């Protein structure tokens, strides 16, 4: 966790307890808390309490929260051993539970490092056009305004259910666990493109495993892969790569894919 994590998210601390006053920039175009914002807040709060870098967080999306609500982040330390800490984070608005996360942290020496995969071969960010979804309207104030995303011009013609997207958050380098969590909530997009319908989806869970958690200011490649779909539930994973081929983290998600497109409130009408 870094000061930039706290500043970008807007975390508050009062008497040792952390919270997030939800603004439109933390939310989806549909007016509820973006999962990446919620997981990032849980990750940052857990690191503040544990005092150790986060290496794993898994989160269940239990409820929803909206702008102008305060998300309280209650962190309970389950184990604080010689080099490892494990916590539970309950994110709630009043008595309403919104997210439930479990985390693991360690301050073990870095030592050797390895990963057994390779970054996809795609054009550089400057050679890719902007990537936008059908419900991304530039007039809104959603979390989309914080993101700069680009993808190869032929991404729709590549392997079905797999997308490589360059992403960055100006003013907040992607690298820390919280920042990785913010951009890694994207698996539903691969599932929907694999199915051939961008109808919207609701995440059930989100897991992030952090390999490199150091701050990094630049583009990150999101290698997103849909892996299975049944009973309206899609599953998949995302790998986060630095341009130099360093693996930052691995995320996975399950989501409910909608059969009918969701309507964005106050969306501009084509004409």
PDB file of C-alpha atoms in Angstrom:
ATOM      1  CA  UNK A   1       0.000   0.000   0.000  1.00  0.00           C
ATOM      2  CA  UNK A   2       1.275   3.429  -0.888  1.00  0.00           C
ATOM      3  CA  UNK A   3       0.167   6.978  -0.209  1.00  0.00           C
ATOM      4  CA  UNK A   4      -0.934   7.152  -3.859  1.00  0.00           C
ATOM      5  CA  UNK A   5      -3.346   4.238  -3.244  1.00  0.00           C
ATOM      6  CA  UNK A   6      -4.975   6.116  -0.379  1.00  0.00           C
ATOM      7  CA  UNK A   7      -5.052   9.396  -2.285  1.00  0.00           C
ATOM      8  CA  UNK A   8      -6.487   7.984  -5.521  1.00  0.00           C
ATOM      9  CA  UNK A   9      -9.177   5.935  -3.812  1.00  0.00           C
ATOM     10  CA  UNK A  10      -9.921   8.641  -1.256  1.00  0.00           C
ATOM     11  CA  UNK A  11      -9.689   6.411   1.816  1.00  0.00           C
ATOM     12  CA  UNK A  12     -10.424   8.056   5.145  1.00  0.00           C
ATOM     13  CA  UNK A  13      -9.151   6.993   8.565  1.00  0.00           C
ATOM     14  CA  UNK A  14     -10.990   7.934  11.747  1.00  0.00           C
ATOM     15  CA  UNK A  15      -9.919   6.464  15.095  1.00  0.00           C
ATOM     16  CA  UNK A  16      -8.045   3.645  13.371  1.00  0.00           C
ATOM     17  CA  UNK A  17     -10.986   2.606  11.172  1.00  0.00           C
ATOM     18  CA  UNK A  18     -10.956   3.027   7.410  1.00  0.00           C
ATOM     19  CA  UNK A  19     -13.772   3.976   5.073  1.00  0.00           C
ATOM     20  CA  UNK A  20     -14.507   5.190   1.567  1.00  0.00           C
ATOM     21  CA  UNK A  21     -17.014   7.916   0.778  1.00  0.00           C
ATOM     22  CA  UNK A  22     -18.390   6.633  -2.533  1.00  0.00           C
ATOM     23  CA  UNK A  23     -18.371   9.070  -5.421  1.00  0.00           C
ATOM     24  CA  UNK A  24     -19.504   8.645  -9.022  1.00  0.00           C
ATOM     25  CA  UNK A  25     -15.877   8.062 -10.031  1.00  0.00           C
ATOM     26  CA  UNK A  26     -15.912   4.875  -7.924  1.00  0.00           C
ATOM     27  CA  UNK A  27     -19.023   3.560  -9.672  1.00  0.00           C
ATOM     28  CA  UNK A  28     -20.166   1.951 -12.909  1.00  0.00           C
ATOM     29  CA  UNK A  29     -22.194   3.826 -15.536  1.00  0.00           C
ATOM     30  CA  UNK A  30     -25.226   2.081 -14.007  1.00  0.00           C
ATOM     31  CA  UNK A  31     -24.833   3.984 -10.742  1.00  0.00           C
ATOM     32  CA  UNK A  32     -23.493   1.371  -8.325  1.00  0.00           C
ATOM     33  CA  UNK A  33     -20.050   0.697  -6.851  1.00  0.00           C
ATOM     34  CA  UNK A  34     -17.593  -0.727  -9.386  1.00  0.00           C
ATOM     35  CA  UNK A  35     -16.188  -4.009  -8.103  1.00  0.00           C
ATOM     36  CA  UNK A  36     -12.615  -2.939  -8.820  1.00  0.00           C
ATOM     37  CA  UNK A  37     -13.056   0.107  -6.590  1.00  0.00           C
ATOM     38  CA  UNK A  38     -14.424  -2.035  -3.782  1.00  0.00           C
ATOM     39  CA  UNK A  39     -11.704  -4.686  -3.979  1.00  0.00           C
ATOM     40  CA  UNK A  40      -9.001  -2.005  -4.212  1.00  0.00           C
ATOM     41  CA  UNK A  41     -10.373  -0.330  -1.069  1.00  0.00           C
ATOM     42  CA  UNK A  42     -10.436  -3.664   0.787  1.00  0.00           C
ATOM     43  CA  UNK A  43      -6.861  -4.428  -0.306  1.00  0.00           C
ATOM     44  CA  UNK A  44      -5.550  -1.027   0.761  1.00  0.00           C
ATOM     45  CA  UNK A  45      -7.327  -1.148   4.140  1.00  0.00           C
ATOM     46  CA  UNK A  46      -6.046  -4.671   4.812  1.00  0.00           C
ATOM     47  CA  UNK A  47      -2.462  -3.608   4.045  1.00  0.00           C
ATOM     48  CA  UNK A  48      -2.793  -0.591   6.342  1.00  0.00           C
ATOM     49  CA  UNK A  49      -3.917  -2.787   9.230  1.00  0.00           C
ATOM     50  CA  UNK A  50      -1.616  -5.760   8.543  1.00  0.00           C
ATOM     51  CA  UNK A  51       1.450  -3.599   7.969  1.00  0.00           C
ATOM     52  CA  UNK A  52       2.625  -6.066   5.327  1.00  0.00           C
ATOM     53  CA  UNK A  53       2.352  -6.276   1.515  1.00  0.00           C
ATOM     54  CA  UNK A  54      -0.705  -8.097   0.229  1.00  0.00           C
ATOM     55  CA  UNK A  55      -0.098 -11.186  -1.924  1.00  0.00           C
ATOM     56  CA  UNK A  56      -3.646 -12.574  -2.196  1.00  0.00           C
ATOM     57  CA  UNK A  57      -7.200 -11.310  -1.853  1.00  0.00           C
ATOM     58  CA  UNK A  58     -10.465 -13.025  -2.690  1.00  0.00           C
ATOM     59  CA  UNK A  59     -13.690 -11.080  -2.500  1.00  0.00           C
ATOM     60  CA  UNK A  60     -17.371 -11.931  -2.655  1.00  0.00           C
ATOM     61  CA  UNK A  61     -19.767  -9.310  -3.989  1.00  0.00           C
ATOM     62  CA  UNK A  62     -22.660  -9.546  -1.543  1.00  0.00           C
ATOM     63  CA  UNK A  63     -24.569  -6.316  -2.131  1.00  0.00           C
ATOM     64  CA  UNK A  64     -24.446  -2.943  -3.836  1.00  0.00           C
ATOM     65  CA  UNK A  65     -23.561   0.580  -2.786  1.00  0.00           C
ATOM     66  CA  UNK A  66     -24.222   3.905  -4.472  1.00  0.00           C
ATOM     67  CA  UNK A  67     -22.698   7.378  -4.690  1.00  0.00           C
ATOM     68  CA  UNK A  68     -22.891   9.491  -1.521  1.00  0.00           C
ATOM     69  CA  UNK A  69     -22.865   6.395   0.707  1.00  0.00           C
ATOM     70  CA  UNK A  70     -19.982   5.654   3.073  1.00  0.00           C
ATOM     71  CA  UNK A  71     -18.391   2.226   2.747  1.00  0.00           C
ATOM     72  CA  UNK A  72     -16.965   1.159   6.122  1.00  0.00           C
ATOM     73  CA  UNK A  73     -13.983  -1.211   5.915  1.00  0.00           C
ATOM     74  CA  UNK A  74     -13.709  -3.371   9.039  1.00  0.00           C
ATOM     75  CA  UNK A  75     -10.456  -5.365   9.027  1.00  0.00           C
ATOM     76  CA  UNK A  76     -10.057  -8.311  11.410  1.00  0.00           C
ATOM     77  CA  UNK A  77      -6.604  -9.867  11.763  1.00  0.00           C
ATOM     78  CA  UNK A  78      -6.976 -13.653  11.971  1.00  0.00           C
ATOM     79  CA  UNK A  79      -3.293 -14.539  12.151  1.00  0.00           C
ATOM     80  CA  UNK A  80      -0.212 -12.356  12.558  1.00  0.00           C
ATOM     81  CA  UNK A  81       2.753 -14.740  12.460  1.00  0.00           C
ATOM     82  CA  UNK A  82       6.473 -14.166  12.100  1.00  0.00           C
ATOM     83  CA  UNK A  83       6.272 -13.278   8.397  1.00  0.00           C
ATOM     84  CA  UNK A  84       2.659 -13.827   7.325  1.00  0.00           C
ATOM     85  CA  UNK A  85      -0.627 -12.132   8.197  1.00  0.00           C
ATOM     86  CA  UNK A  86      -4.148 -13.158   7.224  1.00  0.00           C
ATOM     87  CA  UNK A  87      -7.230 -10.959   7.557  1.00  0.00           C
ATOM     88  CA  UNK A  88     -10.942 -10.698   6.883  1.00  0.00           C
ATOM     89  CA  UNK A  89     -12.376  -7.448   5.537  1.00  0.00           C
ATOM     90  CA  UNK A  90     -16.078  -6.658   5.846  1.00  0.00           C
ATOM     91  CA  UNK A  91     -17.098  -3.720   3.679  1.00  0.00           C
ATOM     92  CA  UNK A  92     -20.528  -2.425   4.616  1.00  0.00           C
ATOM     93  CA  UNK A  93     -22.835   0.579   4.437  1.00  0.00           C
ATOM     94  CA  UNK A  94     -24.504   0.775   7.821  1.00  0.00           C
ATOM     95  CA  UNK A  95     -25.840  -2.728   8.518  1.00  0.00           C
ATOM     96  CA  UNK A  96     -25.793  -3.662   4.813  1.00  0.00           C
ATOM     97  CA  UNK A  97     -22.873  -5.915   3.827  1.00  0.00           C
ATOM     98  CA  UNK A  98     -21.476  -5.039   0.391  1.00  0.00           C
ATOM     99  CA  UNK A  99     -18.220  -7.002   0.078  1.00  0.00           C
ATOM    100  CA  UNK A 100     -16.554  -9.742   2.108  1.00  0.00           C
ATOM    101  CA  UNK A 101     -12.835 -10.293   1.509  1.00  0.00           C
ATOM    102  CA  UNK A 102     -10.097 -12.528   2.875  1.00  0.00           C
ATOM    103  CA  UNK A 103      -6.453 -11.568   2.432  1.00  0.00           C
ATOM    104  CA  UNK A 104      -2.927 -12.863   2.918  1.00  0.00           C
ATOM    105  CA  UNK A 105       0.205 -10.748   3.409  1.00  0.00           C
ATOM    106  CA  UNK A 106       3.902 -11.428   3.765  1.00  0.00           C
ATOM    107  CA  UNK A 107       7.142  -9.523   4.245  1.00  0.00           C
ATOM    108  CA  UNK A 108       9.378 -12.463   3.390  1.00  0.00           C
ATOM    109  CA  UNK A 109      12.548 -11.609   1.404  1.00  0.00           C
ATOM    110  CA  UNK A 110      11.966 -11.416  -2.355  1.00  0.00           C
ATOM    111  CA  UNK A 111      14.598 -14.046  -3.269  1.00  0.00           C
ATOM    112  CA  UNK A 112      14.258 -15.876  -6.594  1.00  0.00           C
ATOM    113  CA  UNK A 113      11.334 -15.192  -8.908  1.00  0.00           C
ATOM    114  CA  UNK A 114       9.790 -17.058 -11.824  1.00  0.00           C
ATOM    115  CA  UNK A 115       6.618 -17.403 -13.913  1.00  0.00           C
ATOM    116  CA  UNK A 116       5.684 -20.023 -16.474  1.00  0.00           C
ATOM    117  CA  UNK A 117       3.891 -18.144 -19.188  1.00  0.00           C
ATOM    118  CA  UNK A 118       4.627 -15.365 -21.649  1.00  0.00           C
ATOM    119  CA  UNK A 119       3.016 -12.042 -22.405  1.00  0.00           C
ATOM    120  CA  UNK A 120       0.899 -12.102 -25.596  1.00  0.00           C
ATOM    121  CA  UNK A 121       2.472 -10.584 -28.684  1.00  0.00           C
ATOM    122  CA  UNK A 122       0.360  -7.506 -29.412  1.00  0.00           C
ATOM    123  CA  UNK A 123       1.073  -4.037 -30.848  1.00  0.00           C
ATOM    124  CA  UNK A 124       2.374  -1.384 -28.454  1.00  0.00           C
ATOM    125  CA  UNK A 125      -0.174   0.921 -26.775  1.00  0.00           C
ATOM    126  CA  UNK A 126       0.643   3.807 -29.132  1.00  0.00           C
ATOM    127  CA  UNK A 127      -0.242   1.543 -32.075  1.00  0.00           C
ATOM    128  CA  UNK A 128      -3.639   0.507 -30.662  1.00  0.00           C
ATOM    129  CA  UNK A 129      -6.928   2.426 -30.826  1.00  0.00           C
ATOM    130  CA  UNK A 130      -8.947   3.168 -27.667  1.00  0.00           C
ATOM    131  CA  UNK A 131     -10.945   0.277 -26.236  1.00  0.00           C
ATOM    132  CA  UNK A 132     -14.486   1.139 -25.169  1.00  0.00           C
ATOM    133  CA  UNK A 133     -17.599  -0.828 -24.285  1.00  0.00           C
ATOM    134  CA  UNK A 134     -21.074  -0.168 -25.639  1.00  0.00           C
ATOM    135  CA  UNK A 135     -22.167   1.262 -22.271  1.00  0.00           C
ATOM    136  CA  UNK A 136     -19.123   3.540 -21.894  1.00  0.00           C
ATOM    137  CA  UNK A 137     -20.480   7.046 -22.484  1.00  0.00           C
ATOM    138  CA  UNK A 138     -17.922   9.843 -22.266  1.00  0.00           C
ATOM    139  CA  UNK A 139     -20.390  12.230 -20.694  1.00  0.00           C
ATOM    140  CA  UNK A 140     -20.679  10.220 -17.474  1.00  0.00           C
ATOM    141  CA  UNK A 141     -18.518  10.437 -14.341  1.00  0.00           C
ATOM    142  CA  UNK A 142     -18.011   6.698 -13.832  1.00  0.00           C
ATOM    143  CA  UNK A 143     -14.769   4.820 -13.151  1.00  0.00           C
ATOM    144  CA  UNK A 144     -14.240   4.644 -16.921  1.00  0.00           C
ATOM    145  CA  UNK A 145     -13.070   8.261 -16.797  1.00  0.00           C
ATOM    146  CA  UNK A 146     -10.117   7.165 -14.632  1.00  0.00           C
ATOM    147  CA  UNK A 147      -8.964   4.548 -17.120  1.00  0.00           C
ATOM    148  CA  UNK A 148      -7.075   4.750 -20.385  1.00  0.00           C
ATOM    149  CA  UNK A 149      -7.539   1.464 -22.278  1.00  0.00           C
ATOM    150  CA  UNK A 150      -6.404   0.414 -25.737  1.00  0.00           C
ATOM    151  CA  UNK A 151      -6.609  -2.820 -27.706  1.00  0.00           C
ATOM    152  CA  UNK A 152      -5.385  -4.080 -31.095  1.00  0.00           C
ATOM    153  CA  UNK A 153      -7.638  -2.929 -33.928  1.00  0.00           C
ATOM    154  CA  UNK A 154      -8.408  -6.560 -34.825  1.00  0.00           C
ATOM    155  CA  UNK A 155      -9.132  -7.743 -31.265  1.00  0.00           C
ATOM    156  CA  UNK A 156     -12.651  -8.891 -32.188  1.00  0.00           C
ATOM    157  CA  UNK A 157     -11.215 -11.135 -34.916  1.00  0.00           C
ATOM    158  CA  UNK A 158      -8.748 -12.868 -32.601  1.00  0.00           C
ATOM    159  CA  UNK A 159      -9.396 -15.931 -30.396  1.00  0.00           C
ATOM    160  CA  UNK A 160     -13.032 -15.821 -29.167  1.00  0.00           C
ATOM    161  CA  UNK A 161     -13.245 -15.104 -25.452  1.00  0.00           C
ATOM    162  CA  UNK A 162      -9.708 -13.784 -25.208  1.00  0.00           C
ATOM    163  CA  UNK A 163      -8.734 -10.101 -25.270  1.00  0.00           C
ATOM    164  CA  UNK A 164      -5.437  -8.307 -24.724  1.00  0.00           C
ATOM    165  CA  UNK A 165      -6.051  -4.769 -23.443  1.00  0.00           C
ATOM    166  CA  UNK A 166      -3.465  -2.156 -22.552  1.00  0.00           C
ATOM    167  CA  UNK A 167      -4.507  -0.188 -19.472  1.00  0.00           C
ATOM    168  CA  UNK A 168      -3.196   2.645 -17.357  1.00  0.00           C
ATOM    169  CA  UNK A 169      -4.608   4.973 -14.716  1.00  0.00           C
ATOM    170  CA  UNK A 170      -3.139   8.460 -15.139  1.00  0.00           C
ATOM    171  CA  UNK A 171      -1.970   9.707 -11.773  1.00  0.00           C
ATOM    172  CA  UNK A 172      -1.927   6.232 -10.237  1.00  0.00           C
ATOM    173  CA  UNK A 173       0.625   3.761 -11.526  1.00  0.00           C
ATOM    174  CA  UNK A 174      -0.615   0.158 -11.762  1.00  0.00           C
ATOM    175  CA  UNK A 175       1.575  -2.160  -9.717  1.00  0.00           C
ATOM    176  CA  UNK A 176       0.488  -2.065  -6.092  1.00  0.00           C
ATOM    177  CA  UNK A 177      -2.079  -4.705  -5.068  1.00  0.00           C
ATOM    178  CA  UNK A 178      -4.822  -2.080  -4.778  1.00  0.00           C
ATOM    179  CA  UNK A 179      -4.134  -0.663  -8.244  1.00  0.00           C
ATOM    180  CA  UNK A 180      -3.988  -4.144  -9.771  1.00  0.00           C
ATOM    181  CA  UNK A 181      -7.344  -4.948  -8.190  1.00  0.00           C
ATOM    182  CA  UNK A 182      -8.816  -1.778  -9.665  1.00  0.00           C
ATOM    183  CA  UNK A 183      -8.039  -2.735 -13.282  1.00  0.00           C
ATOM    184  CA  UNK A 184      -8.333  -6.538 -12.988  1.00  0.00           C
ATOM    185  CA  UNK A 185     -12.129  -6.547 -12.603  1.00  0.00           C
ATOM    186  CA  UNK A 186     -12.572  -7.177 -16.323  1.00  0.00           C
ATOM    187  CA  UNK A 187     -13.147 -10.912 -16.847  1.00  0.00           C
ATOM    188  CA  UNK A 188     -16.897 -10.432 -17.581  1.00  0.00           C
ATOM    189  CA  UNK A 189     -15.929  -8.466 -20.704  1.00  0.00           C
ATOM    190  CA  UNK A 190     -14.086 -11.502 -22.126  1.00  0.00           C
ATOM    191  CA  UNK A 191     -17.002 -13.780 -21.269  1.00  0.00           C
ATOM    192  CA  UNK A 192     -19.515 -11.506 -22.999  1.00  0.00           C
ATOM    193  CA  UNK A 193     -17.368 -11.058 -26.110  1.00  0.00           C
ATOM    194  CA  UNK A 194     -16.875 -14.823 -26.242  1.00  0.00           C
ATOM    195  CA  UNK A 195     -20.635 -15.266 -26.178  1.00  0.00           C
ATOM    196  CA  UNK A 196     -21.093 -12.550 -28.777  1.00  0.00           C
ATOM    197  CA  UNK A 197     -23.363 -10.340 -26.677  1.00  0.00           C
ATOM    198  CA  UNK A 198     -22.459  -7.277 -24.638  1.00  0.00           C
ATOM    199  CA  UNK A 199     -25.550  -7.394 -22.412  1.00  0.00           C
ATOM    200  CA  UNK A 200     -23.866  -6.601 -19.109  1.00  0.00           C
ATOM    201  CA  UNK A 201     -22.775  -8.849 -16.279  1.00  0.00           C
ATOM    202  CA  UNK A 202     -22.678  -8.895 -12.487  1.00  0.00           C
ATOM    203  CA  UNK A 203     -19.584 -10.249 -10.726  1.00  0.00           C
ATOM    204  CA  UNK A 204     -20.004 -12.868  -8.035  1.00  0.00           C
ATOM    205  CA  UNK A 205     -16.412 -12.897  -6.859  1.00  0.00           C
ATOM    206  CA  UNK A 206     -12.930 -11.625  -7.591  1.00  0.00           C
ATOM    207  CA  UNK A 207      -9.563 -13.131  -6.692  1.00  0.00           C
ATOM    208  CA  UNK A 208      -6.180 -11.467  -7.171  1.00  0.00           C
ATOM    209  CA  UNK A 209      -2.810 -13.160  -6.640  1.00  0.00           C
ATOM    210  CA  UNK A 210       0.033 -10.651  -6.596  1.00  0.00           C
ATOM    211  CA  UNK A 211       3.429 -11.657  -7.991  1.00  0.00           C
ATOM    212  CA  UNK A 212       5.006  -8.182  -8.269  1.00  0.00           C
ATOM    213  CA  UNK A 213       3.394  -5.624  -5.996  1.00  0.00           C
ATOM    214  CA  UNK A 214       5.766  -2.707  -6.389  1.00  0.00           C
ATOM    215  CA  UNK A 215       4.516   0.631  -7.761  1.00  0.00           C
ATOM    216  CA  UNK A 216       4.916   0.955 -11.514  1.00  0.00           C
ATOM    217  CA  UNK A 217       3.968   3.998 -13.570  1.00  0.00           C
ATOM    218  CA  UNK A 218       3.117   2.971 -17.105  1.00  0.00           C
ATOM    219  CA  UNK A 219       0.998   0.768 -19.327  1.00  0.00           C
ATOM    220  CA  UNK A 220       0.002  -2.725 -18.190  1.00  0.00           C
ATOM    221  CA  UNK A 221      -1.265  -5.445 -20.516  1.00  0.00           C
ATOM    222  CA  UNK A 222      -4.411  -7.233 -19.346  1.00  0.00           C
ATOM    223  CA  UNK A 223      -4.476 -10.702 -20.910  1.00  0.00           C
ATOM    224  CA  UNK A 224      -8.139 -11.601 -20.316  1.00  0.00           C
ATOM    225  CA  UNK A 225      -9.457 -15.096 -20.993  1.00  0.00           C
ATOM    226  CA  UNK A 226     -12.967 -16.513 -20.687  1.00  0.00           C
ATOM    227  CA  UNK A 227     -12.786 -20.152 -19.622  1.00  0.00           C
ATOM    228  CA  UNK A 228     -16.302 -21.516 -19.152  1.00  0.00           C
ATOM    229  CA  UNK A 229     -19.989 -20.675 -19.204  1.00  0.00           C
ATOM    230  CA  UNK A 230     -23.118 -22.515 -18.004  1.00  0.00           C
ATOM    231  CA  UNK A 231     -26.406 -21.601 -16.303  1.00  0.00           C
ATOM    232  CA  UNK A 232     -25.776 -17.943 -17.162  1.00  0.00           C
ATOM    233  CA  UNK A 233     -22.553 -18.033 -15.087  1.00  0.00           C
ATOM    234  CA  UNK A 234     -19.251 -17.243 -16.776  1.00  0.00           C
ATOM    235  CA  UNK A 235     -15.750 -17.921 -15.457  1.00  0.00           C
ATOM    236  CA  UNK A 236     -12.347 -16.668 -16.497  1.00  0.00           C
ATOM    237  CA  UNK A 237      -9.006 -15.167 -15.573  1.00  0.00           C
ATOM    238  CA  UNK A 238      -6.745 -12.235 -16.322  1.00  0.00           C
ATOM    239  CA  UNK A 239      -2.961 -11.952 -16.260  1.00  0.00           C
ATOM    240  CA  UNK A 240      -1.396  -8.535 -15.712  1.00  0.00           C
ATOM    241  CA  UNK A 241       1.878  -7.932 -17.565  1.00  0.00           C
ATOM    242  CA  UNK A 242       4.382  -5.103 -17.588  1.00  0.00           C
ATOM    243  CA  UNK A 243       5.640  -4.188 -21.090  1.00  0.00           C
ATOM    244  CA  UNK A 244       9.017  -5.748 -20.242  1.00  0.00           C
ATOM    245  CA  UNK A 245       7.356  -9.166 -19.755  1.00  0.00           C
ATOM    246  CA  UNK A 246       7.221  -9.129 -15.950  1.00  0.00           C
ATOM    247  CA  UNK A 247       4.117 -10.819 -14.546  1.00  0.00           C
ATOM    248  CA  UNK A 248       2.460  -8.508 -12.005  1.00  0.00           C
ATOM    249  CA  UNK A 249      -0.477 -10.634 -10.945  1.00  0.00           C
ATOM    250  CA  UNK A 250      -3.213 -13.117 -11.826  1.00  0.00           C
ATOM    251  CA  UNK A 251      -6.902 -12.485 -11.330  1.00  0.00           C
ATOM    252  CA  UNK A 252      -9.965 -14.705 -11.668  1.00  0.00           C
ATOM    253  CA  UNK A 253     -13.708 -14.073 -11.587  1.00  0.00           C
ATOM    254  CA  UNK A 254     -17.142 -15.599 -11.928  1.00  0.00           C
ATOM    255  CA  UNK A 255     -20.077 -13.528 -13.134  1.00  0.00           C
ATOM    256  CA  UNK A 256     -23.766 -13.621 -14.020  1.00  0.00           C
ATOM    257  CA  UNK A 257     -24.239 -12.693 -17.683  1.00  0.00           C
ATOM    258  CA  UNK A 258     -27.466 -10.829 -18.370  1.00  0.00           C
ATOM    259  CA  UNK A 259     -29.803 -12.033 -21.135  1.00  0.00           C
ATOM    260  CA  UNK A 260     -31.228  -8.543 -21.714  1.00  0.00           C
ATOM    261  CA  UNK A 261     -28.995  -5.463 -22.082  1.00  0.00           C
ATOM    262  CA  UNK A 262     -28.982  -3.145 -19.106  1.00  0.00           C
ATOM    263  CA  UNK A 263     -29.934   0.458 -19.779  1.00  0.00           C
ATOM    264  CA  UNK A 264     -27.524   3.158 -18.636  1.00  0.00           C
ATOM    265  CA  UNK A 265     -29.361   5.941 -16.777  1.00  0.00           C
ATOM    266  CA  UNK A 266     -29.318   9.255 -18.654  1.00  0.00           C
ATOM    267  CA  UNK A 267     -27.313   7.754 -21.517  1.00  0.00           C
ATOM    268  CA  UNK A 268     -27.224   9.922 -24.643  1.00  0.00           C
ATOM    269  CA  UNK A 269     -29.690   8.824 -27.316  1.00  0.00           C
ATOM    270  CA  UNK A 270     -28.130   8.162 -30.756  1.00  0.00           C
ATOM    271  CA  UNK A 271     -29.475  10.368 -33.470  1.00  0.00           C
TER     272      UNK A 271
END
